[in-house]
């Protein structure tokens, strides 16, 4: 018998995060709220069902599934990417594009646009969200790279900016650079950023401009719906609607890379569900 490590990480772009208590409200949403919402017999089409699910999301819904950002010391990176870094980044971009190629993503994205006027098609809310994410990752990366994870003061991100690095044979790639400070310590980091080309704006379909974007909240919501266990949707009353929705979230229609990502998230969510169920169980009596 030969026992060996996986040749690749179980997931490349997405992972379940339970770093703060917000996972409990999302676990409740997935285990209790969603099944209750599916009992509504007045919902008879997929957009209406998605709208009901999105409107009922907890305020901190984006905290459960995170996208993974690779961080390196700026001085180590030089002006380009190593072959290994390039390969990992290309794989992440493939997975991101595969998410955006699904019909479910298109429906979720259209739903997001109907909630905002056309002047909001610039994705400003996602830009603000990414700015906060980049600053947070910059601080975490600086602490990790300097060995100061347990430092009481921690790092504060002073600045972040985008830059392009040239990759042989594959054109430029986007890297976010940041500088974090903690007292007299200063650490500059590079964050390797997967991006993908979105179709033209829903509000301005005549425009020929393409929008190139990093992972957004729409991607995260799409991935969450794909990662919920298939048994979640058996409570849909309308059989035609159930069959249509199950076809949207089936892993059978996904590319292999994205399918592995989704199945890994399902395993992680299974553990989250188990932890939540333990809270509902009878407390174990303390031994004296």
mmCIF file of N, CA and C in Angstrom, residues 208-265:
data_model
loop_
_atom_site.group_PDB
_atom_site.id
_atom_site.type_symbol
_atom_site.label_atom_id
_atom_site.label_comp_id
_atom_site.label_asym_id
_atom_site.label_seq_id
_atom_site.Cartn_x
_atom_site.Cartn_y
_atom_site.Cartn_z
ATOM 1 N N UNK A 208 -19.535 48.062 -25.759
ATOM 2 C CA UNK A 208 -18.574 47.042 -26.177
ATOM 3 C C UNK A 208 -17.478 46.855 -25.145
ATOM 4 N N UNK A 209 -17.550 47.616 -24.050
ATOM 5 C CA UNK A 209 -16.501 47.528 -23.039
ATOM 6 C C UNK A 209 -16.690 46.291 -22.175
ATOM 7 N N UNK A 210 -15.613 45.550 -21.949
ATOM 8 C CA UNK A 210 -15.661 44.403 -21.063
ATOM 9 C C UNK A 210 -15.219 44.837 -19.675
ATOM 10 N N UNK A 211 -15.785 44.222 -18.664
ATOM 11 C CA UNK A 211 -15.433 44.527 -17.281
ATOM 12 C C UNK A 211 -14.578 43.391 -16.747
ATOM 13 N N UNK A 212 -13.361 43.699 -16.373
ATOM 14 C CA UNK A 212 -12.469 42.687 -15.824
ATOM 15 C C UNK A 212 -12.518 42.774 -14.315
ATOM 16 N N UNK A 213 -12.912 41.684 -13.659
ATOM 17 C CA UNK A 213 -13.140 41.754 -12.224
ATOM 18 C C UNK A 213 -12.509 40.589 -11.494
ATOM 19 N N UNK A 214 -12.105 40.860 -10.275
ATOM 20 C CA UNK A 214 -11.680 39.853 -9.319
ATOM 21 C C UNK A 214 -12.930 39.199 -8.720
ATOM 22 N N UNK A 215 -12.770 38.159 -7.891
ATOM 23 C CA UNK A 215 -13.950 37.517 -7.286
ATOM 24 C C UNK A 215 -14.816 38.522 -6.527
ATOM 25 N N UNK A 216 -16.118 38.445 -6.730
ATOM 26 C CA UNK A 216 -17.051 39.399 -6.141
ATOM 27 C C UNK A 216 -18.058 38.681 -5.253
ATOM 28 N N UNK A 217 -18.947 39.451 -4.643
ATOM 29 C CA UNK A 217 -19.985 38.865 -3.797
ATOM 30 C C UNK A 217 -20.962 38.014 -4.615
ATOM 31 N N UNK A 218 -21.145 38.369 -5.884
ATOM 32 C CA UNK A 218 -22.003 37.556 -6.748
ATOM 33 C C UNK A 218 -21.394 36.177 -6.959
ATOM 34 N N UNK A 219 -20.075 36.119 -7.146
ATOM 35 C CA UNK A 219 -19.391 34.826 -7.268
ATOM 36 C C UNK A 219 -19.563 34.005 -5.993
ATOM 37 N N UNK A 220 -19.375 34.662 -4.852
ATOM 38 C CA UNK A 220 -19.457 33.970 -3.570
ATOM 39 C C UNK A 220 -20.855 33.401 -3.352
ATOM 40 N N UNK A 221 -21.881 34.186 -3.676
ATOM 41 C CA UNK A 221 -23.253 33.715 -3.504
ATOM 42 C C UNK A 221 -23.543 32.535 -4.432
ATOM 43 N N UNK A 222 -23.046 32.612 -5.654
ATOM 44 C CA UNK A 222 -23.220 31.504 -6.598
ATOM 45 C C UNK A 222 -22.569 30.239 -6.070
ATOM 46 N N UNK A 223 -21.360 30.375 -5.573
ATOM 47 C CA UNK A 223 -20.621 29.222 -5.055
ATOM 48 C C UNK A 223 -21.321 28.644 -3.824
ATOM 49 N N UNK A 224 -21.861 29.509 -2.957
ATOM 50 C CA UNK A 224 -22.587 29.031 -1.776
ATOM 51 C C UNK A 224 -23.783 28.174 -2.182
ATOM 52 N N UNK A 225 -24.561 28.636 -3.158
ATOM 53 C CA UNK A 225 -25.727 27.878 -3.606
ATOM 54 C C UNK A 225 -25.318 26.538 -4.217
ATOM 55 N N UNK A 226 -24.214 26.537 -4.954
ATOM 56 C CA UNK A 226 -23.717 25.287 -5.543
ATOM 57 C C UNK A 226 -23.233 24.324 -4.468
ATOM 58 N N UNK A 227 -22.673 24.887 -3.369
ATOM 59 C CA UNK A 227 -22.045 24.050 -2.341
ATOM 60 C C UNK A 227 -23.038 23.475 -1.337
ATOM 61 N N UNK A 228 -24.241 24.028 -1.254
ATOM 62 C CA UNK A 228 -25.231 23.455 -0.341
ATOM 63 C C UNK A 228 -25.572 22.034 -0.785
ATOM 64 N N UNK A 229 -25.793 21.157 0.194
ATOM 65 C CA UNK A 229 -26.043 19.751 -0.135
ATOM 66 C C UNK A 229 -27.293 19.624 -1.009
ATOM 67 N N UNK A 230 -27.268 18.729 -2.010
ATOM 68 C CA UNK A 230 -28.425 18.585 -2.910
ATOM 69 C C UNK A 230 -29.742 18.321 -2.178
ATOM 70 N N UNK A 231 -29.691 17.667 -1.012
ATOM 71 C CA UNK A 231 -30.920 17.380 -0.260
ATOM 72 C C UNK A 231 -31.584 18.654 0.252
ATOM 73 N N UNK A 232 -30.845 19.774 0.239
ATOM 74 C CA UNK A 232 -31.413 21.055 0.681
ATOM 75 C C UNK A 232 -32.657 21.407 -0.119
ATOM 76 N N UNK A 233 -32.698 21.027 -1.393
ATOM 77 C CA UNK A 233 -33.726 21.526 -2.303
ATOM 78 C C UNK A 233 -34.908 20.572 -2.482
ATOM 79 N N UNK A 234 -34.916 19.463 -1.745
ATOM 80 C CA UNK A 234 -36.018 18.503 -1.916
ATOM 81 C C UNK A 234 -37.343 19.064 -1.394
ATOM 82 N N UNK A 235 -37.270 20.121 -0.580
ATOM 83 C CA UNK A 235 -38.496 20.691 -0.021
ATOM 84 C C UNK A 235 -39.253 21.603 -0.967
ATOM 85 N N UNK A 236 -38.715 21.876 -2.163
ATOM 86 C CA UNK A 236 -39.434 22.711 -3.130
ATOM 87 C C UNK A 236 -40.717 21.992 -3.541
ATOM 88 N N UNK A 237 -41.858 22.645 -3.372
ATOM 89 C CA UNK A 237 -43.155 22.002 -3.577
ATOM 90 C C UNK A 237 -43.461 21.760 -5.048
ATOM 91 N N UNK A 238 -43.178 22.744 -5.863
ATOM 92 C CA UNK A 238 -43.474 22.652 -7.291
ATOM 93 C C UNK A 238 -42.461 21.715 -7.951
ATOM 94 N N UNK A 239 -42.910 20.584 -8.468
ATOM 95 C CA UNK A 239 -41.999 19.583 -9.030
ATOM 96 C C UNK A 239 -41.248 20.110 -10.247
ATOM 97 N N UNK A 240 -41.933 20.907 -11.073
ATOM 98 C CA UNK A 240 -41.261 21.473 -12.251
ATOM 99 C C UNK A 240 -40.161 22.435 -11.820
ATOM 100 N N UNK A 241 -40.461 23.286 -10.846
ATOM 101 C CA UNK A 241 -39.473 24.235 -10.332
ATOM 102 C C UNK A 241 -38.319 23.497 -9.673
ATOM 103 N N UNK A 242 -38.631 22.445 -8.922
ATOM 104 C CA UNK A 242 -37.577 21.669 -8.265
ATOM 105 C C UNK A 242 -36.613 21.083 -9.286
ATOM 106 N N UNK A 243 -37.150 20.497 -10.342
ATOM 107 C CA UNK A 243 -36.303 19.888 -11.374
ATOM 108 C C UNK A 243 -35.452 20.946 -12.065
ATOM 109 N N UNK A 244 -36.051 22.117 -12.343
ATOM 110 C CA UNK A 244 -35.306 23.187 -13.013
ATOM 111 C C UNK A 244 -34.182 23.710 -12.129
ATOM 112 N N UNK A 245 -34.468 23.897 -10.841
ATOM 113 C CA UNK A 245 -33.449 24.432 -9.933
ATOM 114 C C UNK A 245 -32.338 23.403 -9.688
ATOM 115 N N UNK A 246 -32.707 22.153 -9.519
ATOM 116 C CA UNK A 246 -31.700 21.113 -9.302
ATOM 117 C C UNK A 246 -30.764 20.977 -10.500
ATOM 118 N N UNK A 247 -31.282 21.242 -11.689
ATOM 119 C CA UNK A 247 -30.410 21.195 -12.863
ATOM 120 C C UNK A 247 -29.393 22.336 -12.848
ATOM 121 N N UNK A 248 -29.750 23.466 -12.213
ATOM 122 C CA UNK A 248 -28.837 24.606 -12.139
ATOM 123 C C UNK A 248 -27.686 24.359 -11.167
ATOM 124 N N UNK A 249 -27.961 23.615 -10.076
ATOM 125 C CA UNK A 249 -26.942 23.453 -9.037
ATOM 126 C C UNK A 249 -26.273 22.067 -9.092
ATOM 127 N N UNK A 250 -26.575 21.284 -10.117
ATOM 128 C CA UNK A 250 -25.986 19.948 -10.234
ATOM 129 C C UNK A 250 -24.491 20.035 -10.544
ATOM 130 N N UNK A 251 -23.671 19.258 -9.842
ATOM 131 C CA UNK A 251 -22.233 19.229 -10.120
ATOM 132 C C UNK A 251 -21.930 18.505 -11.427
ATOM 133 N N UNK A 252 -22.903 17.780 -11.962
ATOM 134 C CA UNK A 252 -22.670 17.045 -13.210
ATOM 135 C C UNK A 252 -22.413 17.986 -14.381
ATOM 136 N N UNK A 253 -22.886 19.216 -14.301
ATOM 137 C CA UNK A 253 -22.720 20.154 -15.415
ATOM 138 C C UNK A 253 -21.473 21.023 -15.252
ATOM 139 N N UNK A 254 -20.743 20.849 -14.162
ATOM 140 C CA UNK A 254 -19.577 21.700 -13.882
ATOM 141 C C UNK A 254 -18.308 21.117 -14.487
ATOM 142 N N UNK A 255 -17.380 22.004 -14.829
ATOM 143 C CA UNK A 255 -16.049 21.557 -15.241
ATOM 144 C C UNK A 255 -15.357 20.887 -14.058
ATOM 145 N N UNK A 256 -14.394 20.009 -14.347
ATOM 146 C CA UNK A 256 -13.765 19.210 -13.300
ATOM 147 C C UNK A 256 -13.117 20.065 -12.213
ATOM 148 N N UNK A 257 -12.445 21.160 -12.606
ATOM 149 C CA UNK A 257 -11.760 22.006 -11.617
ATOM 150 C C UNK A 257 -12.761 22.627 -10.652
ATOM 151 N N UNK A 258 -13.838 23.181 -11.189
ATOM 152 C CA UNK A 258 -14.857 23.792 -10.335
ATOM 153 C C UNK A 258 -15.595 22.725 -9.537
ATOM 154 N N UNK A 259 -15.818 21.578 -10.130
ATOM 155 C CA UNK A 259 -16.507 20.494 -9.428
ATOM 156 C C UNK A 259 -15.725 20.071 -8.187
ATOM 157 N N UNK A 260 -14.398 19.936 -8.308
ATOM 158 C CA UNK A 260 -13.577 19.591 -7.138
ATOM 159 C C UNK A 260 -13.681 20.669 -6.070
ATOM 160 N N UNK A 261 -13.707 21.918 -6.500
ATOM 161 C CA UNK A 261 -13.812 23.037 -5.559
ATOM 162 C C UNK A 261 -15.136 22.967 -4.785
ATOM 163 N N UNK A 262 -16.234 22.723 -5.499
ATOM 164 C CA UNK A 262 -17.555 22.682 -4.883
ATOM 165 C C UNK A 262 -17.676 21.483 -3.946
ATOM 166 N N UNK A 263 -17.174 20.328 -4.343
ATOM 167 C CA UNK A 263 -17.263 19.138 -3.491
ATOM 168 C C UNK A 263 -16.448 19.321 -2.211
ATOM 169 N N UNK A 264 -15.313 20.024 -2.309
ATOM 170 C CA UNK A 264 -14.530 20.313 -1.105
ATOM 171 C C UNK A 264 -15.305 21.239 -0.168
ATOM 172 N N UNK A 265 -15.966 22.247 -0.727
ATOM 173 C CA UNK A 265 -16.771 23.150 0.095
ATOM 174 C C UNK A 265 -17.925 22.401 0.753
#
